[in-house]
Amino acid sequence: MKFRFYFLLLCIFSLSSALYAGDVDRLEAPAWVYENGFTPTGVSFWASGGAGIANPHKAEVLFYNPGSPVKTEYLFLMGGLKYFEKSFFQIQDLETKIGGKWLVPSYLLIGRRLNSGFLFLGFQNVYHFKKKFIFEVVTVEQPEGTGEFLTNIEEQSLQNFFIGFNRSFLTHFNFGLKIGLLRHSLSGEMGHQKIDSKTSTSYALNLGLNYEMNDQLHMALTYRYLDPLKYKFRLEAPMVSDNYDSIEYVMTEIERYFRLPWFLDFGIYLKPAKSLQLMLKLEYQEWKKVSKYYDNRLQLALGATISPDEKWRLNFGAFTSGQYPQKDDGLEDTPFVTAGIDYRLKSGLVFSISALSNTFFVDKVNDNAKQIDRSQIMFGVTWTLK
């Protein structure tokens, strides 16, 4: 049995490495590398499309719905993920690719039941952004290029260190609150100069309300807010002289804001049969205050879990991204397709793997490049003690 488990784990790591085609180190100049997106938290949760915010049987729901009822005395969750993303962009002679990385662990949660309710704490990677631009230096004397290349890199990440608590009230209701410390970090370089940046902090608030009509039907309402944060960084930026005959580097301080939308979710969980669970989520995302180039969106997520026996659970789902620019930018809204497996190693200990996959279709960038593939593979463990 142990051999099977370790063999399965080895296959997963090998598969993710083989599928990954966006490694930054493989790029040839001139090139543009781009990563941007929310980091999914909870392997089994996202295997069913992220639709299960009302599911009382998935402990990972606590990351998004702190009001989810927890039936165990102790809880431990940990997981990681690997991006294997690529693109087929080409703008003139500039090669554009999607980058990726390992995140291990990408989240961690521990919880303990008290007399008054359930207390939990942990951390999760929320957001990741990276761009890398390699370009050749050109001059008036050598407009075709000097053969010297400069690199601009900017990488940002956002983590949430949180504590939460939930308890039941009025027989059928469960309410939860999660408060987090957001940690924003920035690194990179411009030309040959490193970016000098300090870590910035802000706060996150997550509210959850769960209603249990009976064992077969649950409903949930959640609200998530991430407070905008301001960060500063210093770098020696290249400045061209008035006569355009020389370049000098001047220490410059730059101030920016990092904003994310707030989310309002409504979810339904239905168990029509012993071996079947169905889930639905509607999510409103407030993007207009983040950027004038984005519209507020309504995201739909659907999920299902099939349990052939006590050891295995098969998860399926789909959801729309809800993060695309306005229609004028030519990105078609296509859904992510998700799938995963939960395997119970022994009582209270479950190993999960899942995959998220999507293809963006680009209509108006140019006539040749039409799609960007973006996928992730996730893996994690859940340990509970009743």
mmCIF file of N, CA and C in Angstrom, residues 223-336:
data_model
loop_
_atom_site.group_PDB
_atom_site.id
_atom_site.type_symbol
_atom_site.label_atom_id
_atom_site.label_comp_id
_atom_site.label_asym_id
_atom_site.label_seq_id
_atom_site.Cartn_x
_atom_site.Cartn_y
_atom_site.Cartn_z
ATOM 1 N N TYR A 223 -18.582 36.806 2.326
ATOM 2 C CA TYR A 223 -18.067 38.107 1.867
ATOM 3 C C TYR A 223 -16.573 38.127 2.131
ATOM 4 N N ARG A 224 -15.781 38.503 1.110
ATOM 5 C CA ARG A 224 -14.326 38.587 1.249
ATOM 6 C C ARG A 224 -13.855 39.965 0.799
ATOM 7 N N TYR A 225 -13.029 40.567 1.633
ATOM 8 C CA TYR A 225 -12.509 41.907 1.343
ATOM 9 C C TYR A 225 -11.015 41.927 1.622
ATOM 10 N N LEU A 226 -10.241 42.439 0.673
ATOM 11 C CA LEU A 226 -8.804 42.612 0.833
ATOM 12 C C LEU A 226 -8.499 44.093 0.723
ATOM 13 N N ASP A 227 -8.017 44.675 1.789
ATOM 14 C CA ASP A 227 -7.801 46.123 1.835
ATOM 15 C C ASP A 227 -6.663 46.523 0.902
ATOM 16 N N PRO A 228 -6.851 47.582 0.096
ATOM 17 C CA PRO A 228 -5.760 48.047 -0.776
ATOM 18 C C PRO A 228 -4.536 48.445 0.052
ATOM 19 N N LEU A 229 -3.375 48.221 -0.484
ATOM 20 C CA LEU A 229 -2.152 48.607 0.228
ATOM 21 C C LEU A 229 -1.259 49.437 -0.671
ATOM 22 N N LYS A 230 -0.494 50.285 -0.057
ATOM 23 C CA LYS A 230 0.443 51.159 -0.760
ATOM 24 C C LYS A 230 1.864 50.661 -0.513
ATOM 25 N N TYR A 231 2.643 50.593 -1.560
ATOM 26 C CA TYR A 231 4.027 50.161 -1.391
ATOM 27 C C TYR A 231 4.943 51.083 -2.185
ATOM 28 N N LYS A 232 6.179 51.191 -1.700
ATOM 29 C CA LYS A 232 7.191 52.032 -2.334
ATOM 30 C C LYS A 232 8.427 51.191 -2.634
ATOM 31 N N PHE A 233 9.130 51.575 -3.665
ATOM 32 C CA PHE A 233 10.404 50.930 -3.949
ATOM 33 C C PHE A 233 11.334 51.938 -4.594
ATOM 34 N N ARG A 234 12.625 51.684 -4.461
ATOM 35 C CA ARG A 234 13.660 52.573 -4.989
ATOM 36 C C ARG A 234 14.503 51.815 -6.000
ATOM 37 N N LEU A 235 14.874 52.509 -7.061
ATOM 38 C CA LEU A 235 15.772 51.915 -8.036
ATOM 39 C C LEU A 235 16.529 53.025 -8.764
ATOM 40 N N GLU A 236 17.638 52.633 -9.359
ATOM 41 C CA GLU A 236 18.416 53.566 -10.172
ATOM 42 C C GLU A 236 17.921 53.467 -11.602
ATOM 43 N N ALA A 237 17.049 54.388 -11.974
ATOM 44 C CA ALA A 237 16.430 54.372 -13.297
ATOM 45 C C ALA A 237 17.341 55.047 -14.314
ATOM 46 N N PRO A 238 17.417 54.486 -15.533
ATOM 47 C CA PRO A 238 18.254 55.120 -16.574
ATOM 48 C C PRO A 238 17.620 56.412 -17.077
ATOM 49 N N MET A 239 18.394 57.488 -17.131
ATOM 50 C CA MET A 239 17.929 58.786 -17.623
ATOM 51 C C MET A 239 18.821 59.199 -18.801
ATOM 52 N N VAL A 240 18.192 59.517 -19.929
ATOM 53 C CA VAL A 240 18.939 59.923 -21.126
ATOM 54 C C VAL A 240 19.228 61.421 -21.042
ATOM 55 N N SER A 241 20.425 61.809 -21.403
ATOM 56 C CA SER A 241 20.804 63.225 -21.360
ATOM 57 C C SER A 241 20.013 64.026 -22.384
ATOM 58 N N ASP A 242 20.028 65.341 -22.233
ATOM 59 C CA ASP A 242 19.286 66.224 -23.140
ATOM 60 C C ASP A 242 19.766 66.098 -24.584
ATOM 61 N N ASN A 243 21.029 65.817 -24.760
ATOM 62 C CA ASN A 243 21.583 65.687 -26.118
ATOM 63 C C ASN A 243 21.479 64.266 -26.664
ATOM 64 N N TYR A 244 20.908 63.374 -25.880
ATOM 65 C CA TYR A 244 20.742 61.974 -26.257
ATOM 66 C C TYR A 244 22.081 61.296 -26.565
ATOM 67 N N ASP A 245 23.140 61.749 -25.921
ATOM 68 C CA ASP A 245 24.444 61.163 -26.194
ATOM 69 C C ASP A 245 24.990 60.361 -25.026
ATOM 70 N N SER A 246 24.257 60.301 -23.920
ATOM 71 C CA SER A 246 24.733 59.535 -22.764
ATOM 72 C C SER A 246 23.551 59.143 -21.877
ATOM 73 N N ILE A 247 23.791 58.127 -21.047
ATOM 74 C CA ILE A 247 22.780 57.641 -20.099
ATOM 75 C C ILE A 247 23.397 57.617 -18.708
ATOM 76 N N GLU A 248 22.684 58.174 -17.754
ATOM 77 C CA GLU A 248 23.118 58.082 -16.366
ATOM 78 C C GLU A 248 21.981 57.515 -15.528
ATOM 79 N N TYR A 249 22.355 56.872 -14.417
ATOM 80 C CA TYR A 249 21.380 56.238 -13.543
ATOM 81 C C TYR A 249 21.123 57.130 -12.335
ATOM 82 N N VAL A 250 19.839 57.441 -12.110
ATOM 83 C CA VAL A 250 19.430 58.330 -11.031
ATOM 84 C C VAL A 250 18.541 57.549 -10.059
ATOM 85 N N MET A 251 18.841 57.628 -8.754
ATOM 86 C CA MET A 251 18.033 56.961 -7.741
ATOM 87 C C MET A 251 16.643 57.582 -7.695
ATOM 88 N N THR A 252 15.628 56.763 -7.905
ATOM 89 C CA THR A 252 14.248 57.237 -7.992
ATOM 90 C C THR A 252 13.371 56.432 -7.041
ATOM 91 N N GLU A 253 12.452 57.119 -6.347
ATOM 92 C CA GLU A 253 11.482 56.434 -5.484
ATOM 93 C C GLU A 253 10.128 56.428 -6.170
ATOM 94 N N ILE A 254 9.537 55.246 -6.259
ATOM 95 C CA ILE A 254 8.253 55.065 -6.943
ATOM 96 C C ILE A 254 7.223 54.567 -5.944
ATOM 97 N N GLU A 255 6.015 55.105 -6.019
ATOM 98 C CA GLU A 255 4.926 54.712 -5.120
ATOM 99 C C GLU A 255 3.780 54.135 -5.945
ATOM 100 N N ARG A 256 3.271 52.991 -5.508
ATOM 101 C CA ARG A 256 2.170 52.352 -6.213
ATOM 102 C C ARG A 256 1.135 51.824 -5.221
ATOM 103 N N TYR A 257 -0.035 51.461 -5.764
ATOM 104 C CA TYR A 257 -1.098 50.852 -4.962
ATOM 105 C C TYR A 257 -1.397 49.455 -5.500
ATOM 106 N N PHE A 258 -1.653 48.545 -4.599
ATOM 107 C CA PHE A 258 -2.035 47.183 -4.967
ATOM 108 C C PHE A 258 -3.474 46.978 -4.528
ATOM 109 N N ARG A 259 -4.373 46.743 -5.489
ATOM 110 C CA ARG A 259 -5.795 46.607 -5.192
ATOM 111 C C ARG A 259 -6.326 45.300 -5.756
ATOM 112 N N LEU A 260 -7.239 44.692 -5.003
ATOM 113 C CA LEU A 260 -7.971 43.527 -5.457
ATOM 114 C C LEU A 260 -9.454 43.770 -5.190
ATOM 115 N N PRO A 261 -10.349 43.081 -5.904
ATOM 116 C CA PRO A 261 -11.778 43.332 -5.697
ATOM 117 C C PRO A 261 -12.289 42.671 -4.420
ATOM 118 N N TRP A 262 -13.503 43.054 -4.016
ATOM 119 C CA TRP A 262 -14.175 42.305 -2.966
ATOM 120 C C TRP A 262 -15.133 41.315 -3.622
ATOM 121 N N PHE A 263 -15.460 40.249 -2.886
ATOM 122 C CA PHE A 263 -16.232 39.143 -3.429
ATOM 123 C C PHE A 263 -17.446 38.879 -2.539
ATOM 124 N N LEU A 264 -18.589 38.672 -3.166
ATOM 125 C CA LEU A 264 -19.808 38.279 -2.467
ATOM 126 C C LEU A 264 -20.293 36.978 -3.105
ATOM 127 N N ASP A 265 -20.374 35.909 -2.295
ATOM 128 C CA ASP A 265 -20.681 34.579 -2.818
ATOM 129 C C ASP A 265 -21.966 34.017 -2.215
ATOM 130 N N PHE A 266 -22.700 33.296 -3.039
ATOM 131 C CA PHE A 266 -23.848 32.519 -2.574
ATOM 132 C C PHE A 266 -23.690 31.095 -3.090
ATOM 133 N N GLY A 267 -23.832 30.114 -2.192
ATOM 134 C CA GLY A 267 -23.631 28.724 -2.591
ATOM 135 C C GLY A 267 -24.712 27.795 -2.086
ATOM 136 N N ILE A 268 -24.921 26.717 -2.834
ATOM 137 C CA ILE A 268 -25.885 25.680 -2.482
ATOM 138 C C ILE A 268 -25.195 24.322 -2.565
ATOM 139 N N TYR A 269 -25.444 23.495 -1.561
ATOM 140 C CA TYR A 269 -24.944 22.114 -1.534
ATOM 141 C C TYR A 269 -26.141 21.173 -1.461
ATOM 142 N N LEU A 270 -26.154 20.154 -2.347
ATOM 143 C CA LEU A 270 -27.260 19.206 -2.408
ATOM 144 C C LEU A 270 -26.694 17.791 -2.493
ATOM 145 N N LYS A 271 -27.261 16.904 -1.676
ATOM 146 C CA LYS A 271 -26.847 15.506 -1.692
ATOM 147 C C LYS A 271 -28.060 14.644 -2.050
ATOM 148 N N PRO A 272 -28.306 14.454 -3.365
ATOM 149 C CA PRO A 272 -29.495 13.705 -3.779
ATOM 150 C C PRO A 272 -29.387 12.205 -3.576
ATOM 151 N N ALA A 273 -28.155 11.705 -3.441
ATOM 152 C CA ALA A 273 -27.945 10.270 -3.227
ATOM 153 C C ALA A 273 -26.754 10.074 -2.308
ATOM 154 N N LYS A 274 -26.620 8.882 -1.768
ATOM 155 C CA LYS A 274 -25.558 8.608 -0.804
ATOM 156 C C LYS A 274 -24.177 8.835 -1.387
ATOM 157 N N SER A 275 -23.989 8.518 -2.654
ATOM 158 C CA SER A 275 -22.664 8.602 -3.281
ATOM 159 C C SER A 275 -22.496 9.825 -4.177
ATOM 160 N N LEU A 276 -23.445 10.770 -4.143
ATOM 161 C CA LEU A 276 -23.385 11.914 -5.047
ATOM 162 C C LEU A 276 -23.621 13.222 -4.296
ATOM 163 N N GLN A 277 -22.750 14.205 -4.529
ATOM 164 C CA GLN A 277 -22.894 15.549 -3.976
ATOM 165 C C GLN A 277 -22.828 16.560 -5.125
ATOM 166 N N LEU A 278 -23.753 17.521 -5.121
ATOM 167 C CA LEU A 278 -23.794 18.548 -6.141
ATOM 168 C C LEU A 278 -23.622 19.923 -5.500
ATOM 169 N N MET A 279 -22.907 20.832 -6.186
ATOM 170 C CA MET A 279 -22.612 22.150 -5.632
ATOM 171 C C MET A 279 -22.762 23.235 -6.690
ATOM 172 N N LEU A 280 -23.189 24.392 -6.249
ATOM 173 C CA LEU A 280 -23.319 25.553 -7.124
ATOM 174 C C LEU A 280 -22.896 26.804 -6.360
ATOM 175 N N LYS A 281 -22.197 27.710 -7.069
ATOM 176 C CA LYS A 281 -21.784 28.978 -6.461
ATOM 177 C C LYS A 281 -21.968 30.107 -7.460
ATOM 178 N N LEU A 282 -22.556 31.202 -6.979
ATOM 179 C CA LEU A 282 -22.610 32.452 -7.734
ATOM 180 C C LEU A 282 -21.747 33.469 -6.994
ATOM 181 N N GLU A 283 -20.850 34.113 -7.720
ATOM 182 C CA GLU A 283 -19.918 35.048 -7.080
ATOM 183 C C GLU A 283 -19.933 36.380 -7.812
ATOM 184 N N TYR A 284 -20.143 37.442 -7.059
ATOM 185 C CA TYR A 284 -20.061 38.796 -7.601
ATOM 186 C C TYR A 284 -18.697 39.375 -7.262
ATOM 187 N N GLN A 285 -17.988 39.850 -8.290
ATOM 188 C CA GLN A 285 -16.644 40.399 -8.117
ATOM 189 C C GLN A 285 -16.652 41.877 -8.493
ATOM 190 N N GLU A 286 -16.219 42.709 -7.579
ATOM 191 C CA GLU A 286 -16.213 44.163 -7.775
ATOM 192 C C GLU A 286 -14.842 44.597 -8.290
ATOM 193 N N TRP A 287 -14.753 44.791 -9.636
ATOM 194 C CA TRP A 287 -13.481 45.088 -10.274
ATOM 195 C C TRP A 287 -13.331 46.543 -10.700
ATOM 196 N N LYS A 288 -14.409 47.300 -10.790
ATOM 197 C CA LYS A 288 -14.316 48.641 -11.348
ATOM 198 C C LYS A 288 -13.425 49.567 -10.539
ATOM 199 N N LYS A 289 -13.384 49.380 -9.223
ATOM 200 C CA LYS A 289 -12.526 50.219 -8.395
ATOM 201 C C LYS A 289 -11.072 49.769 -8.431
ATOM 202 N N VAL A 290 -10.830 48.594 -8.988
ATOM 203 C CA VAL A 290 -9.456 48.102 -9.125
ATOM 204 C C VAL A 290 -8.792 48.739 -10.335
ATOM 205 N N SER A 291 -9.531 48.748 -11.464
ATOM 206 C CA SER A 291 -8.972 49.310 -12.695
ATOM 207 C C SER A 291 -10.100 49.747 -13.609
ATOM 208 N N LYS A 292 -9.891 50.843 -14.308
ATOM 209 C CA LYS A 292 -10.893 51.335 -15.246
ATOM 210 C C LYS A 292 -11.033 50.425 -16.456
ATOM 211 N N TYR A 293 -10.081 49.510 -16.642
ATOM 212 C CA TYR A 293 -10.128 48.612 -17.779
ATOM 213 C C TYR A 293 -10.942 47.349 -17.501
ATOM 214 N N TYR A 294 -11.454 47.199 -16.282
ATOM 215 C CA TYR A 294 -12.189 46.001 -15.909
ATOM 216 C C TYR A 294 -13.626 46.336 -15.554
ATOM 217 N N ASP A 295 -14.508 45.394 -15.821
ATOM 218 C CA ASP A 295 -15.902 45.499 -15.426
ATOM 219 C C ASP A 295 -16.170 44.573 -14.247
ATOM 220 N N ASN A 296 -17.160 44.920 -13.429
ATOM 221 C CA ASN A 296 -17.615 43.996 -12.401
ATOM 222 C C ASN A 296 -18.174 42.750 -13.073
ATOM 223 N N ARG A 297 -17.988 41.608 -12.420
ATOM 224 C CA ARG A 297 -18.369 40.358 -13.072
ATOM 225 C C ARG A 297 -19.144 39.459 -12.125
ATOM 226 N N LEU A 298 -19.954 38.593 -12.724
ATOM 227 C CA LEU A 298 -20.661 37.545 -11.997
ATOM 228 C C LEU A 298 -20.088 36.211 -12.437
ATOM 229 N N GLN A 299 -19.496 35.499 -11.489
ATOM 230 C CA GLN A 299 -18.872 34.218 -11.802
ATOM 231 C C GLN A 299 -19.800 33.070 -11.418
ATOM 232 N N LEU A 300 -19.851 32.067 -12.252
ATOM 233 C CA LEU A 300 -20.639 30.866 -11.991
ATOM 234 C C LEU A 300 -19.698 29.683 -11.824
ATOM 235 N N ALA A 301 -19.938 28.880 -10.800
ATOM 236 C CA ALA A 301 -19.145 27.674 -10.566
ATOM 237 C C ALA A 301 -20.079 26.506 -10.287
ATOM 238 N N LEU A 302 -19.777 25.371 -10.882
ATOM 239 C CA LEU A 302 -20.548 24.143 -10.695
ATOM 240 C C LEU A 302 -19.595 23.021 -10.318
ATOM 241 N N GLY A 303 -20.032 22.126 -9.417
ATOM 242 C CA GLY A 303 -19.177 21.034 -9.000
ATOM 243 C C GLY A 303 -19.961 19.802 -8.608
ATOM 244 N N ALA A 304 -19.289 18.659 -8.636
ATOM 245 C CA ALA A 304 -19.902 17.396 -8.246
ATOM 246 C C ALA A 304 -18.849 16.496 -7.623
ATOM 247 N N THR A 305 -19.258 15.690 -6.657
ATOM 248 C CA THR A 305 -18.384 14.706 -6.025
ATOM 249 C C THR A 305 -19.091 13.359 -6.040
ATOM 250 N N ILE A 306 -18.389 12.341 -6.545
ATOM 251 C CA ILE A 306 -18.909 10.980 -6.584
ATOM 252 C C ILE A 306 -18.049 10.123 -5.669
ATOM 253 N N SER A 307 -18.687 9.340 -4.819
ATOM 254 C CA SER A 307 -17.975 8.482 -3.851
ATOM 255 C C SER A 307 -18.262 7.017 -4.167
ATOM 256 N N PRO A 308 -17.403 6.352 -4.973
ATOM 257 C CA PRO A 308 -17.644 4.941 -5.312
ATOM 258 C C PRO A 308 -17.591 4.024 -4.091
ATOM 259 N N ASP A 309 -16.699 4.348 -3.135
ATOM 260 C CA ASP A 309 -16.608 3.576 -1.896
ATOM 261 C C ASP A 309 -16.075 4.489 -0.797
ATOM 262 N N GLU A 310 -15.730 3.929 0.340
ATOM 263 C CA GLU A 310 -15.305 4.731 1.486
ATOM 264 C C GLU A 310 -13.919 5.333 1.309
ATOM 265 N N LYS A 311 -13.106 4.792 0.422
ATOM 266 C CA LYS A 311 -11.731 5.266 0.266
ATOM 267 C C LYS A 311 -11.572 6.341 -0.810
ATOM 268 N N TRP A 312 -12.374 6.288 -1.850
ATOM 269 C CA TRP A 312 -12.195 7.155 -3.000
ATOM 270 C C TRP A 312 -13.311 8.178 -3.123
ATOM 271 N N ARG A 313 -12.929 9.393 -3.540
ATOM 272 C CA ARG A 313 -13.891 10.406 -3.943
ATOM 273 C C ARG A 313 -13.396 11.036 -5.242
ATOM 274 N N LEU A 314 -14.267 11.115 -6.230
ATOM 275 C CA LEU A 314 -13.945 11.715 -7.519
ATOM 276 C C LEU A 314 -14.637 13.065 -7.612
ATOM 277 N N ASN A 315 -13.869 14.119 -7.904
ATOM 278 C CA ASN A 315 -14.396 15.481 -7.947
ATOM 279 C C ASN A 315 -14.310 16.046 -9.360
ATOM 280 N N PHE A 316 -15.362 16.765 -9.776
ATOM 281 C CA PHE A 316 -15.400 17.400 -11.084
ATOM 282 C C PHE A 316 -16.003 18.798 -10.932
ATOM 283 N N GLY A 317 -15.638 19.697 -11.831
ATOM 284 C CA GLY A 317 -16.237 21.024 -11.761
ATOM 285 C C GLY A 317 -15.835 21.904 -12.923
ATOM 286 N N ALA A 318 -16.398 23.096 -12.936
ATOM 287 C CA ALA A 318 -16.072 24.115 -13.930
ATOM 288 C C ALA A 318 -16.454 25.473 -13.363
ATOM 289 N N PHE A 319 -15.693 26.509 -13.750
ATOM 290 C CA PHE A 319 -16.028 27.862 -13.319
ATOM 291 C C PHE A 319 -15.496 28.852 -14.334
ATOM 292 N N THR A 320 -16.172 29.989 -14.450
ATOM 293 C CA THR A 320 -15.680 31.058 -15.309
ATOM 294 C C THR A 320 -14.700 31.904 -14.521
ATOM 295 N N SER A 321 -13.722 32.460 -15.219
ATOM 296 C CA SER A 321 -12.653 33.171 -14.528
ATOM 297 C C SER A 321 -13.145 34.438 -13.850
ATOM 298 N N GLY A 322 -13.958 35.225 -14.551
ATOM 299 C CA GLY A 322 -14.427 36.465 -13.955
ATOM 300 C C GLY A 322 -13.348 37.509 -13.762
ATOM 301 N N GLN A 323 -12.216 37.403 -14.480
ATOM 302 C CA GLN A 323 -11.111 38.342 -14.304
ATOM 303 C C GLN A 323 -10.711 39.015 -15.612
ATOM 304 N N TYR A 324 -11.495 38.862 -16.657
ATOM 305 C CA TYR A 324 -11.062 39.332 -17.962
ATOM 306 C C TYR A 324 -11.340 40.811 -18.158
ATOM 307 N N PRO A 325 -10.568 41.470 -19.018
ATOM 308 C CA PRO A 325 -10.829 42.877 -19.340
ATOM 309 C C PRO A 325 -12.126 43.041 -20.128
ATOM 310 N N GLN A 326 -12.412 44.272 -20.473
ATOM 311 C CA GLN A 326 -13.613 44.559 -21.231
ATOM 312 C C GLN A 326 -13.541 43.930 -22.627
ATOM 313 N N LYS A 327 -14.685 43.866 -23.288
ATOM 314 C CA LYS A 327 -14.763 43.168 -24.568
ATOM 315 C C LYS A 327 -13.840 43.780 -25.621
ATOM 316 N N ASP A 328 -13.567 45.069 -25.509
ATOM 317 C CA ASP A 328 -12.720 45.724 -26.505
ATOM 318 C C ASP A 328 -11.307 45.156 -26.539
ATOM 319 N N ASP A 329 -10.890 44.510 -25.443
ATOM 320 C CA ASP A 329 -9.551 43.949 -25.395
ATOM 321 C C ASP A 329 -9.478 42.553 -26.013
ATOM 322 N N GLY A 330 -10.623 42.003 -26.426
ATOM 323 C CA GLY A 330 -10.616 40.810 -27.246
ATOM 324 C C GLY A 330 -10.354 39.508 -26.527
ATOM 325 N N LEU A 331 -10.663 39.382 -25.232
ATOM 326 C CA LEU A 331 -10.483 38.115 -24.535
ATOM 327 C C LEU A 331 -11.846 37.466 -24.332
ATOM 328 N N GLU A 332 -11.972 36.260 -24.828
ATOM 329 C CA GLU A 332 -13.232 35.537 -24.707
ATOM 330 C C GLU A 332 -13.297 34.841 -23.347
ATOM 331 N N ASP A 333 -14.442 34.920 -22.685
ATOM 332 C CA ASP A 333 -14.627 34.336 -21.357
ATOM 333 C C ASP A 333 -14.934 32.846 -21.497
ATOM 334 N N THR A 334 -13.936 32.006 -21.286
ATOM 335 C CA THR A 334 -14.120 30.560 -21.365
ATOM 336 C C THR A 334 -13.888 29.957 -19.990
ATOM 337 N N PRO A 335 -14.544 28.854 -19.670
ATOM 338 C CA PRO A 335 -14.470 28.322 -18.311
ATOM 339 C C PRO A 335 -13.216 27.498 -18.050
ATOM 340 N N PHE A 336 -12.810 27.481 -16.776
ATOM 341 C CA PHE A 336 -11.840 26.513 -16.294
ATOM 342 C C PHE A 336 -12.544 25.180 -16.113
#
